């Protein structure tokens, strides 16, 4: 790699022609060194273990040369002749270097990387724009936003660009910054950037491009949980703009709208109570959205409302419509069916694996409660390892089926026996269905309400037992019940 480190510093600083900005750092790579870097990046994409080990060793050895990071940013932002995956990979390697070594980068290297990131934020490639956004956010996290004071005003300015790529690139970077540095943004010195960023984000809720609308909503959403004063000040316009795009044709926009409503109901309920009936109607519709990711976000609202003191008042008029929606959501999705295909095949002559017959420990807590407890201390006993493994699998596979069951579970603890006149006819219908997946959803629903409706459901067991016994005659249902 001699060609790479023959030039320890190839920078030339020139004045900003506008007269107001910092000096522009010019750097040009050595052609032989550039060719070596490109070859290394190509080798990085070869999946063979021995090649990957050799590449990793080379990358570690190159980190001792300051110019190496200049080559990486040059490939990412300037080398248009290379394919996008190679350019993006160069940026991701640089991101890792920034995470590990940014404090030891020479000042001129730091300045050059920052400069080139901003220059490339409007790259025509969405992959490169995303990589640049990730790199900008990583630099901001390592160096603290206060050490890059011009970043946020510049990104805010670039959002106004008439060029779509530049506008989207700036928004993409800002969304990542909002996700990873929300606490810093809420406390960055006297400038208080959220005071101008929040109202600016709101202006883009109705942008002509869906991806920009989605970015804008996602950026604001990050500050709901933080109860940021800048958002509280603009809460009225925020809610108004949310409702204006609630019926958006883009699924990502709808998903972010649902996410915002759920969080607002958790911490700013008084803001939405006057519109609670319209919100329930909307979330009922979105819980049935054709896009499962939207449906899942919407379904979370029933978990939130179940814990609210106004739950009975808000949901009583809708339970005869909500319960069937939740019951329908408990069926295995098409994706689930593909995953289960092997489990449903006839394997009567194949010995059971130990993991398939070990006891399962089921939880009837809400998703949010599970996340909170998972974040607590790790001082569990070894005897709990198997349960922890099951629990981890549960959290990693949170989906509309599990969310619907959890919602019905929580609501049954609120409405108790009052839920049964609506639920029981539906249960009998599902449990007697000729389709195994509908039968199984009925069994799941019965288990979900068993605790909350226990007192009332006991007297109905004689009528339910024939349906449950009939389910045991379906081999697919039996296999799924055995697997838990």
Protein backbone atom coordinates (compact mmCIF):
# COMPACT_ATOMS: atom_id res chain seq x y z
CA UNK A 1 0.00 0.00 0.00
CA UNK A 2 2.98 2.31 -0.50
CA UNK A 3 1.09 4.44 -3.02
CA UNK A 4 -1.49 5.24 -0.36
CA UNK A 5 0.80 6.62 2.29
CA UNK A 6 3.52 8.28 0.23
CA UNK A 7 1.41 11.47 0.52
CA UNK A 8 0.75 12.07 4.20
CA UNK A 9 -1.12 15.28 3.41
CA UNK A 10 -2.42 16.37 0.04
CA UNK A 11 -4.67 19.21 1.18
CA UNK A 12 -4.85 22.66 -0.33
CA UNK A 13 -7.16 25.17 1.34
CA UNK A 14 -8.79 27.78 -0.89
CA UNK A 15 -11.04 30.65 0.09
CA UNK A 16 -14.79 30.32 -0.09
CA UNK A 17 -15.75 32.36 -3.17
CA UNK A 18 -18.87 33.62 -1.42
CA UNK A 19 -16.62 35.20 1.18
CA UNK A 20 -18.69 34.02 4.13
CA UNK A 21 -17.91 30.35 4.67
CA UNK A 22 -14.93 28.34 5.90
CA UNK A 23 -12.00 27.60 3.57
CA UNK A 24 -12.70 24.91 0.98
CA UNK A 25 -10.45 21.88 1.40
CA UNK A 26 -9.19 20.45 -1.88
CA UNK A 27 -7.66 16.99 -1.93
CA UNK A 28 -6.80 14.69 -4.80
CA UNK A 29 -5.93 10.99 -4.45
CA UNK A 30 -2.87 9.27 -5.79
CA UNK A 31 -4.08 7.18 -8.75
CA UNK A 32 -2.18 4.07 -7.69
CA UNK A 33 -3.45 4.38 -4.12
CA UNK A 34 -7.00 4.87 -5.38
CA UNK A 35 -6.75 1.73 -7.51
CA UNK A 36 -5.61 -0.24 -4.44
CA UNK A 37 -8.55 1.04 -2.38
CA UNK A 38 -11.01 0.12 -5.15
CA UNK A 39 -9.53 -3.36 -5.34
CA UNK A 40 -9.88 -3.74 -1.58
CA UNK A 41 -13.52 -2.61 -1.73
CA UNK A 42 -14.22 -5.15 -4.46
CA UNK A 43 -12.64 -7.90 -2.40
CA UNK A 44 -14.80 -6.84 0.57
CA UNK A 45 -17.85 -7.93 -1.40
CA UNK A 46 -16.56 -11.50 -1.85
CA UNK A 47 -18.26 -13.80 0.65
CA UNK A 48 -15.39 -16.30 1.08
CA UNK A 49 -14.20 -16.41 4.69
CA UNK A 50 -10.50 -16.37 3.90
CA UNK A 51 -10.93 -13.35 1.63
CA UNK A 52 -12.92 -11.50 4.31
CA UNK A 53 -10.22 -12.18 6.92
CA UNK A 54 -7.53 -10.82 4.61
CA UNK A 55 -9.61 -7.73 3.81
CA UNK A 56 -10.21 -7.06 7.50
CA UNK A 57 -6.49 -7.25 8.22
CA UNK A 58 -5.75 -4.80 5.39
CA UNK A 59 -8.42 -2.39 6.62
CA UNK A 60 -6.99 -2.43 10.14
CA UNK A 61 -3.47 -1.78 8.84
CA UNK A 62 -4.65 1.10 6.65
CA UNK A 63 -6.24 2.94 9.56
CA UNK A 64 -2.78 4.09 10.66
CA UNK A 65 -2.59 6.34 7.58
CA UNK A 66 -4.66 9.56 7.79
CA UNK A 67 -5.12 9.71 4.01
CA UNK A 68 -7.01 6.40 4.04
CA UNK A 69 -10.19 8.13 5.21
CA UNK A 70 -9.77 10.75 2.48
CA UNK A 71 -9.78 7.96 -0.09
CA UNK A 72 -12.92 6.47 1.42
CA UNK A 73 -14.87 9.74 1.33
CA UNK A 74 -13.57 10.41 -2.18
CA UNK A 75 -14.89 7.05 -3.43
CA UNK A 76 -18.26 7.64 -1.76
CA UNK A 77 -18.84 11.17 -2.96
CA UNK A 78 -16.76 11.72 -6.08
CA UNK A 79 -16.09 8.45 -7.90
CA UNK A 80 -19.21 8.37 -10.08
CA UNK A 81 -17.55 5.81 -12.39
CA UNK A 82 -17.85 3.14 -9.68
CA UNK A 83 -20.99 1.12 -8.99
CA UNK A 84 -23.25 2.25 -6.16
CA UNK A 85 -22.69 -0.76 -3.83
CA UNK A 86 -18.91 -0.16 -3.92
CA UNK A 87 -19.32 3.55 -3.23
CA UNK A 88 -21.77 2.87 -0.41
CA UNK A 89 -19.47 0.25 1.10
CA UNK A 90 -16.67 2.81 1.13
CA UNK A 91 -18.92 5.14 3.11
CA UNK A 92 -19.91 2.43 5.58
CA UNK A 93 -16.27 1.52 6.21
CA UNK A 94 -15.60 5.21 6.80
CA UNK A 95 -18.56 5.31 9.20
CA UNK A 96 -16.98 2.50 11.22
CA UNK A 97 -13.67 4.35 11.25
CA UNK A 98 -15.42 7.49 12.47
CA UNK A 99 -17.07 5.53 15.29
CA UNK A 100 -13.76 4.01 16.35
CA UNK A 101 -11.14 6.69 15.64
CA UNK A 102 -12.75 10.07 14.87
CA UNK A 103 -11.15 11.83 17.84
CA UNK A 104 -7.71 10.95 16.48
CA UNK A 105 -8.41 12.15 12.90
CA UNK A 106 -6.29 15.19 11.94
CA UNK A 107 -8.37 18.38 11.88
CA UNK A 108 -7.98 18.81 8.14
CA UNK A 109 -9.27 15.24 7.57
CA UNK A 110 -12.31 15.91 9.78
CA UNK A 111 -13.02 19.14 7.91
CA UNK A 112 -12.63 17.48 4.50
CA UNK A 113 -14.98 14.61 5.36
CA UNK A 114 -17.64 17.00 6.68
CA UNK A 115 -17.31 19.20 3.62
CA UNK A 116 -17.64 16.30 1.19
CA UNK A 117 -20.64 14.84 3.03
CA UNK A 118 -22.56 18.08 2.69
CA UNK A 119 -21.53 18.40 -0.96
CA UNK A 120 -22.82 14.89 -1.77
CA UNK A 121 -26.08 15.10 0.15
CA UNK A 122 -27.98 15.56 -3.13
CA UNK A 123 -26.42 12.61 -4.97
CA UNK A 124 -28.80 11.18 -7.61
CA UNK A 125 -28.52 7.73 -6.01
CA UNK A 126 -30.88 7.06 -3.09
CA UNK A 127 -28.38 4.51 -1.73
CA UNK A 128 -25.56 7.06 -1.70
CA UNK A 129 -27.80 9.73 -0.15
CA UNK A 130 -28.76 7.30 2.60
CA UNK A 131 -25.12 6.37 3.22
CA UNK A 132 -24.12 10.03 3.38
CA UNK A 133 -26.93 10.64 5.89
CA UNK A 134 -25.72 7.79 8.07
CA UNK A 135 -22.16 9.13 7.92
CA UNK A 136 -23.27 12.67 8.83
CA UNK A 137 -25.21 11.37 11.81
CA UNK A 138 -22.27 9.25 12.99
CA UNK A 139 -19.93 12.25 12.81
CA UNK A 140 -22.45 14.37 14.73
CA UNK A 141 -22.76 11.69 17.42
CA UNK A 142 -19.00 11.29 17.82
CA UNK A 143 -18.11 14.96 17.68
CA UNK A 144 -21.23 16.37 19.39
CA UNK A 145 -23.54 18.69 17.46
CA UNK A 146 -22.01 21.71 19.18
CA UNK A 147 -18.74 20.91 17.39
CA UNK A 148 -20.46 21.14 13.99
CA UNK A 149 -22.55 24.28 14.53
CA UNK A 150 -23.11 24.98 10.85
CA UNK A 151 -24.65 21.54 10.15
CA UNK A 152 -28.26 22.07 11.22
CA UNK A 153 -28.69 25.54 9.67
CA UNK A 154 -27.19 24.20 6.44
CA UNK A 155 -29.47 21.15 6.34
CA UNK A 156 -32.44 23.40 7.08
CA UNK A 157 -31.44 25.57 4.13
CA UNK A 158 -31.00 22.54 1.84
CA UNK A 159 -34.53 21.37 2.64
CA UNK A 160 -35.75 24.37 0.62
CA UNK A 161 -33.82 23.30 -2.48
CA UNK A 162 -35.99 22.97 -5.61
CA UNK A 163 -33.87 19.93 -6.49
CA UNK A 164 -35.66 16.81 -5.19
CA UNK A 165 -32.44 14.87 -4.55
CA UNK A 166 -30.98 17.65 -2.41
CA UNK A 167 -34.21 18.16 -0.48
CA UNK A 168 -34.63 14.41 0.14
CA UNK A 169 -30.97 13.97 1.08
CA UNK A 170 -31.17 16.79 3.63
CA UNK A 171 -34.38 15.37 5.07
CA UNK A 172 -32.94 11.86 5.19
CA UNK A 173 -29.94 13.11 7.16
CA UNK A 174 -32.15 15.15 9.48
CA UNK A 175 -34.42 12.19 10.16
CA UNK A 176 -31.43 10.09 11.21
CA UNK A 177 -30.15 12.93 13.39
CA UNK A 178 -33.59 13.33 15.00
CA UNK A 179 -33.75 9.58 15.67
CA UNK A 180 -30.27 9.30 17.18
CA UNK A 181 -29.72 12.73 18.74
CA UNK A 182 -33.15 13.89 19.85
CA UNK A 183 -31.90 14.69 23.36
CA UNK A 184 -29.07 16.83 21.97
CA UNK A 185 -31.37 18.66 19.58
CA UNK A 186 -33.57 19.59 22.51
CA UNK A 187 -30.60 21.02 24.42
CA UNK A 188 -28.11 22.42 21.90
CA UNK A 189 -26.95 25.68 23.46
CA UNK A 190 -28.65 29.04 23.11
CA UNK A 191 -29.51 28.48 19.41
CA UNK A 192 -32.27 25.94 20.29
CA UNK A 193 -32.44 24.51 16.74
CA UNK A 194 -35.85 22.88 17.34
CA UNK A 195 -37.37 26.34 17.55
CA UNK A 196 -36.83 26.72 13.81
CA UNK A 197 -36.73 23.05 12.77
CA UNK A 198 -40.14 21.98 14.14
CA UNK A 199 -42.16 24.68 12.32
CA UNK A 200 -40.11 24.03 9.21
CA UNK A 201 -40.85 20.29 9.33
CA UNK A 202 -44.56 21.10 9.60
CA UNK A 203 -44.39 23.04 6.35
CA UNK A 204 -43.43 19.83 4.52
CA UNK A 205 -46.30 17.64 5.78
CA UNK A 206 -48.16 18.40 2.56
CA UNK A 207 -45.21 18.32 0.18
CA UNK A 208 -45.89 17.00 -3.31
CA UNK A 209 -43.48 14.06 -2.84
CA UNK A 210 -44.61 11.31 -0.47
CA UNK A 211 -41.10 10.50 0.73
CA UNK A 212 -40.65 14.11 1.87
CA UNK A 213 -44.00 14.05 3.68
CA UNK A 214 -42.95 10.83 5.41
CA UNK A 215 -39.56 12.26 6.42
CA UNK A 216 -41.18 15.41 7.84
CA UNK A 217 -43.68 13.49 10.01
CA UNK A 218 -41.00 11.03 11.17
CA UNK A 219 -38.73 13.92 12.21
CA UNK A 220 -41.40 15.55 14.37
CA UNK A 221 -42.48 12.20 15.85
CA UNK A 222 -39.11 11.81 17.55
CA UNK A 223 -39.88 14.69 19.91
CA UNK A 224 -43.31 13.60 21.13
CA UNK A 225 -41.98 11.27 23.80
CA UNK A 226 -39.35 13.87 24.79
CA UNK A 227 -42.15 16.41 25.37
CA UNK A 228 -39.98 18.99 23.65
CA UNK A 229 -41.12 22.53 24.38
CA UNK A 230 -40.68 23.50 20.71
CA UNK A 231 -43.22 20.82 19.75
CA UNK A 232 -45.58 21.72 22.60
CA UNK A 233 -45.57 25.28 21.29
CA UNK A 234 -46.62 24.04 17.84
CA UNK A 235 -48.86 21.19 19.00
CA UNK A 236 -52.00 22.68 17.45
CA UNK A 237 -50.55 22.99 13.92
CA UNK A 238 -48.91 19.56 14.32
CA UNK A 239 -52.21 17.80 15.08
CA UNK A 240 -53.98 19.77 12.36
CA UNK A 241 -51.39 18.76 9.76
CA UNK A 242 -51.48 15.13 10.94
CA UNK A 243 -55.22 14.95 10.36
CA UNK A 244 -54.77 16.58 6.94
CA UNK A 245 -52.57 13.70 5.71
CA UNK A 246 -54.33 10.88 7.59
CA UNK A 247 -55.77 9.49 4.37
CA UNK A 248 -52.51 9.74 2.43
CA UNK A 249 -52.09 7.25 -0.41
CA UNK A 250 -48.52 6.47 0.68
CA UNK A 251 -48.18 3.68 3.25
CA UNK A 252 -45.10 5.18 4.94
CA UNK A 253 -46.97 8.42 5.51
CA UNK A 254 -49.96 6.56 6.97
CA UNK A 255 -47.63 4.52 9.18
CA UNK A 256 -46.00 7.65 10.59
CA UNK A 257 -49.39 9.26 11.16
CA UNK A 258 -50.53 6.20 13.14
CA UNK A 259 -47.30 6.20 15.13
CA UNK A 260 -47.78 9.87 16.00
CA UNK A 261 -51.37 9.32 17.15
CA UNK A 262 -50.38 6.41 19.41
CA UNK A 263 -47.60 8.43 21.06
CA UNK A 264 -49.80 11.50 21.45
CA UNK A 265 -52.47 9.41 23.14
CA UNK A 266 -49.83 8.16 25.56
CA UNK A 267 -48.51 11.53 26.69
CA UNK A 268 -50.76 14.31 25.30
CA UNK A 269 -54.18 12.73 25.64
CA UNK A 270 -55.91 16.02 26.40
CA UNK A 271 -54.86 17.29 22.98
CA UNK A 272 -56.72 14.48 21.21
CA UNK A 273 -59.71 13.83 23.48
CA UNK A 274 -61.96 16.32 21.65
CA UNK A 275 -61.38 14.28 18.48
CA UNK A 276 -61.33 10.83 20.08
CA UNK A 277 -64.30 9.46 18.13
CA UNK A 278 -62.79 10.49 14.81
CA UNK A 279 -59.48 8.98 15.91
CA UNK A 280 -61.09 5.67 16.87
CA UNK A 281 -62.85 5.54 13.49
CA UNK A 282 -59.58 6.27 11.71
CA UNK A 283 -57.56 3.72 13.67
CA UNK A 284 -60.24 1.07 13.09
CA UNK A 285 -59.79 1.65 9.38
CA UNK A 286 -56.00 1.63 9.56
CA UNK A 287 -55.92 -1.53 11.69
CA UNK A 288 -57.35 -3.21 8.58
CA UNK A 289 -54.85 -1.52 6.23
CA UNK A 290 -53.62 -3.67 3.36
CA UNK A 291 -50.05 -2.75 4.35
CA UNK A 292 -49.31 -4.86 7.44
CA UNK A 293 -46.75 -2.39 8.77
CA UNK A 294 -49.45 0.31 8.81
CA UNK A 295 -51.96 -2.07 10.40
CA UNK A 296 -49.45 -2.96 13.12
CA UNK A 297 -48.77 0.69 13.98
CA UNK A 298 -52.51 1.36 14.16
CA UNK A 299 -53.20 -1.74 16.25
CA UNK A 300 -50.88 -0.44 18.96
CA UNK A 301 -53.47 2.24 19.74
CA UNK A 302 -55.83 -0.32 21.35
CA UNK A 303 -53.07 -1.29 23.80
CA UNK A 304 -52.61 2.38 24.65
CA UNK A 305 -56.32 3.11 25.05
CA UNK A 306 -56.82 0.00 27.19
CA UNK A 307 -54.60 1.61 29.84
CA UNK A 308 -56.37 4.98 29.67
CA UNK A 309 -59.00 5.99 32.27
CA UNK A 310 -61.35 7.07 29.46
CA UNK A 311 -61.11 3.68 27.72
CA UNK A 312 -64.65 2.46 28.40
CA UNK A 313 -66.17 5.80 27.47
CA UNK A 314 -64.12 6.07 24.27
CA UNK A 315 -64.44 2.49 23.01
CA UNK A 316 -67.81 1.20 24.20
CA UNK A 317 -69.65 2.45 21.10
CA UNK A 318 -67.11 0.69 18.86
CA UNK A 319 -66.55 -2.68 20.53
CA UNK A 320 -68.98 -4.51 18.23
CA UNK A 321 -66.77 -3.38 15.32
CA UNK A 322 -63.38 -3.52 17.03
CA UNK A 323 -63.56 -7.08 18.37
CA UNK A 324 -64.13 -8.66 14.90
CA UNK A 325 -61.23 -6.61 13.52
CA UNK A 326 -58.91 -7.85 16.27
CA UNK A 327 -60.12 -11.42 15.84
CA UNK A 328 -59.45 -11.22 12.11
CA UNK A 329 -55.97 -9.86 12.84
CA UNK A 330 -55.15 -12.99 14.85
CA UNK A 331 -55.14 -15.20 11.78
CA UNK A 332 -51.76 -16.18 10.44
CA UNK A 333 -50.67 -13.79 7.69
CA UNK A 334 -49.37 -14.92 4.31
CA UNK A 335 -45.84 -14.37 5.58
CA UNK A 336 -46.57 -16.47 8.67
CA UNK A 337 -48.00 -19.23 6.48
CA UNK A 338 -44.78 -19.40 4.48
CA UNK A 339 -42.77 -19.66 7.69
CA UNK A 340 -45.05 -22.36 9.06
CA UNK A 341 -45.04 -24.44 5.90
CA UNK A 342 -42.46 -26.89 7.23
CA UNK A 343 -44.16 -27.13 10.62
CA UNK A 344 -47.45 -28.14 9.03
CA UNK A 345 -46.06 -30.99 6.94
CA UNK A 346 -46.73 -34.53 8.05
CA UNK A 347 -43.74 -35.54 10.23
CA UNK A 348 -45.34 -38.23 12.34
CA UNK A 349 -42.37 -40.52 11.74
CA UNK A 350 -39.76 -37.87 12.52
CA UNK A 351 -38.56 -37.70 16.17
CA UNK A 352 -39.37 -34.43 17.96
CA UNK A 353 -36.48 -32.10 18.68
CA UNK A 354 -35.94 -31.21 22.33
CA UNK A 355 -36.64 -27.55 21.56
CA UNK A 356 -40.01 -28.48 20.05
CA UNK A 357 -41.34 -30.24 23.14
CA UNK A 358 -39.84 -28.20 25.97
CA UNK A 359 -42.37 -26.30 28.13
CA UNK A 360 -43.31 -22.82 26.96
CA UNK A 361 -43.88 -19.84 29.22
CA UNK A 362 -46.50 -17.45 27.94
CA UNK A 363 -46.84 -13.79 28.88
CA UNK A 364 -50.02 -11.74 29.01
CA UNK A 365 -48.39 -8.35 29.34
CA UNK A 366 -48.61 -5.54 26.86
CA UNK A 367 -45.90 -4.98 24.32
CA UNK A 368 -44.79 -1.72 25.90
CA UNK A 369 -44.54 -3.33 29.33
CA UNK A 370 -42.41 -6.12 27.89
CA UNK A 371 -40.01 -3.66 26.32
CA UNK A 372 -39.70 -1.75 29.59
CA UNK A 373 -38.94 -4.90 31.54
CA UNK A 374 -36.51 -6.13 28.90
CA UNK A 375 -34.57 -2.88 29.36
CA UNK A 376 -34.19 -3.44 33.09
CA UNK A 377 -31.25 -5.14 34.79
CA UNK A 378 -29.77 -8.37 33.54
CA UNK A 379 -29.39 -10.10 36.91
CA UNK A 380 -31.68 -13.04 36.12
CA UNK A 381 -31.01 -16.55 37.33
CA UNK A 382 -29.68 -19.24 35.03
CA UNK A 383 -32.91 -21.17 35.54
CA UNK A 384 -34.70 -18.42 33.63
CA UNK A 385 -32.55 -18.70 30.49
CA UNK A 386 -35.06 -20.76 28.52
CA UNK A 387 -37.84 -18.34 29.37
CA UNK A 388 -35.65 -15.41 28.40
CA UNK A 389 -34.93 -17.04 25.04
CA UNK A 390 -38.66 -17.48 24.38
CA UNK A 391 -39.23 -13.90 25.47
CA UNK A 392 -36.53 -12.60 23.12
CA UNK A 393 -38.07 -14.54 20.24
CA UNK A 394 -41.46 -13.03 21.08
CA UNK A 395 -40.16 -9.46 21.02
CA UNK A 396 -38.17 -9.93 17.83
CA UNK A 397 -41.24 -11.20 16.00
CA UNK A 398 -43.87 -8.67 17.09
CA UNK A 399 -46.54 -8.62 14.39
CA UNK A 400 -50.20 -7.84 13.78
CA UNK A 401 -51.27 -11.28 14.99
CA UNK A 402 -49.54 -10.90 18.36
CA UNK A 403 -50.53 -7.24 18.70
CA UNK A 404 -54.20 -8.07 18.02
CA UNK A 405 -54.12 -10.84 20.64
CA UNK A 406 -52.41 -8.55 23.16
CA UNK A 407 -54.99 -5.83 22.49
CA UNK A 408 -57.90 -8.22 23.05
CA UNK A 409 -56.18 -9.46 26.21
CA UNK A 410 -55.87 -5.90 27.59
CA UNK A 411 -59.40 -4.92 26.59
CA UNK A 412 -60.82 -8.03 28.23
CA UNK A 413 -59.30 -6.86 31.50
CA UNK A 414 -61.11 -3.54 31.07
CA UNK A 415 -64.52 -4.63 29.80
CA UNK A 416 -64.60 -8.01 31.61
CA UNK A 417 -67.89 -9.88 31.08
CA UNK A 418 -69.34 -7.07 28.99
CA UNK A 419 -67.07 -8.26 26.18
CA UNK A 420 -68.64 -11.73 25.99
CA UNK A 421 -71.94 -10.93 24.21
CA UNK A 422 -69.86 -9.62 21.31
CA UNK A 423 -67.07 -12.19 21.46
CA UNK A 424 -68.84 -15.51 22.08
CA UNK A 425 -70.84 -15.67 18.82
CA UNK A 426 -67.64 -14.86 16.93
CA UNK A 427 -65.73 -17.55 18.82
CA UNK A 428 -68.30 -20.22 18.00
CA UNK A 429 -68.16 -19.18 14.34
CA UNK A 430 -64.38 -19.30 14.16
CA UNK A 431 -63.99 -22.52 16.14
CA UNK A 432 -66.41 -24.29 13.81
CA UNK A 433 -64.78 -22.99 10.63
CA UNK A 434 -63.56 -25.60 8.09
CA UNK A 435 -60.38 -23.52 7.65
CA UNK A 436 -57.71 -24.53 10.16
CA UNK A 437 -56.14 -21.06 10.34
CA UNK A 438 -59.49 -19.52 11.38
CA UNK A 439 -60.02 -22.24 13.99
CA UNK A 440 -56.58 -21.57 15.42
CA UNK A 441 -57.28 -17.81 15.64
CA UNK A 442 -60.39 -18.61 17.68
CA UNK A 443 -58.35 -20.66 20.11
CA UNK A 444 -55.84 -17.82 20.38
CA UNK A 445 -58.66 -15.36 21.09
CA UNK A 446 -60.13 -17.61 23.77
CA UNK A 447 -56.74 -17.79 25.46
CA UNK A 448 -56.35 -14.01 25.20
CA UNK A 449 -59.57 -13.30 27.12
CA UNK A 450 -59.32 -16.23 29.54
CA UNK A 451 -57.98 -14.10 32.39
CA UNK A 452 -60.01 -10.93 31.92
CA UNK A 453 -63.32 -12.71 31.22
CA UNK A 454 -62.76 -15.75 33.44
CA UNK A 455 -65.75 -15.16 35.72
CA UNK A 456 -68.17 -14.89 32.83
CA UNK A 457 -66.70 -17.43 30.45
CA UNK A 458 -66.82 -20.37 32.85
CA UNK A 459 -70.57 -20.74 32.51
CA UNK A 460 -70.25 -20.75 28.74
CA UNK A 461 -67.67 -23.56 28.66
CA UNK A 462 -70.23 -26.35 28.13
CA UNK A 463 -71.28 -24.64 24.93
CA UNK A 464 -67.69 -24.03 23.81
CA UNK A 465 -66.25 -27.45 24.59
CA UNK A 466 -67.79 -29.22 21.56
CA UNK A 467 -66.16 -26.63 19.31
CA UNK A 468 -62.79 -27.02 21.07
CA UNK A 469 -62.96 -30.82 20.86
CA UNK A 470 -63.75 -30.48 17.17
CA UNK A 471 -60.59 -28.41 16.73
CA UNK A 472 -58.52 -31.28 18.13
CA UNK A 473 -59.59 -33.37 15.14
CA UNK A 474 -57.72 -30.98 12.83
CA UNK A 475 -54.08 -32.19 12.64
CA UNK A 476 -52.71 -28.79 11.64
CA UNK A 477 -54.35 -27.05 14.58
CA UNK A 478 -53.07 -29.76 16.92
CA UNK A 479 -49.50 -29.38 15.66
CA UNK A 480 -49.59 -25.62 16.19
CA UNK A 481 -51.04 -26.01 19.68
CA UNK A 482 -48.29 -28.48 20.60
CA UNK A 483 -45.63 -26.10 19.30
CA UNK A 484 -47.17 -23.32 21.42
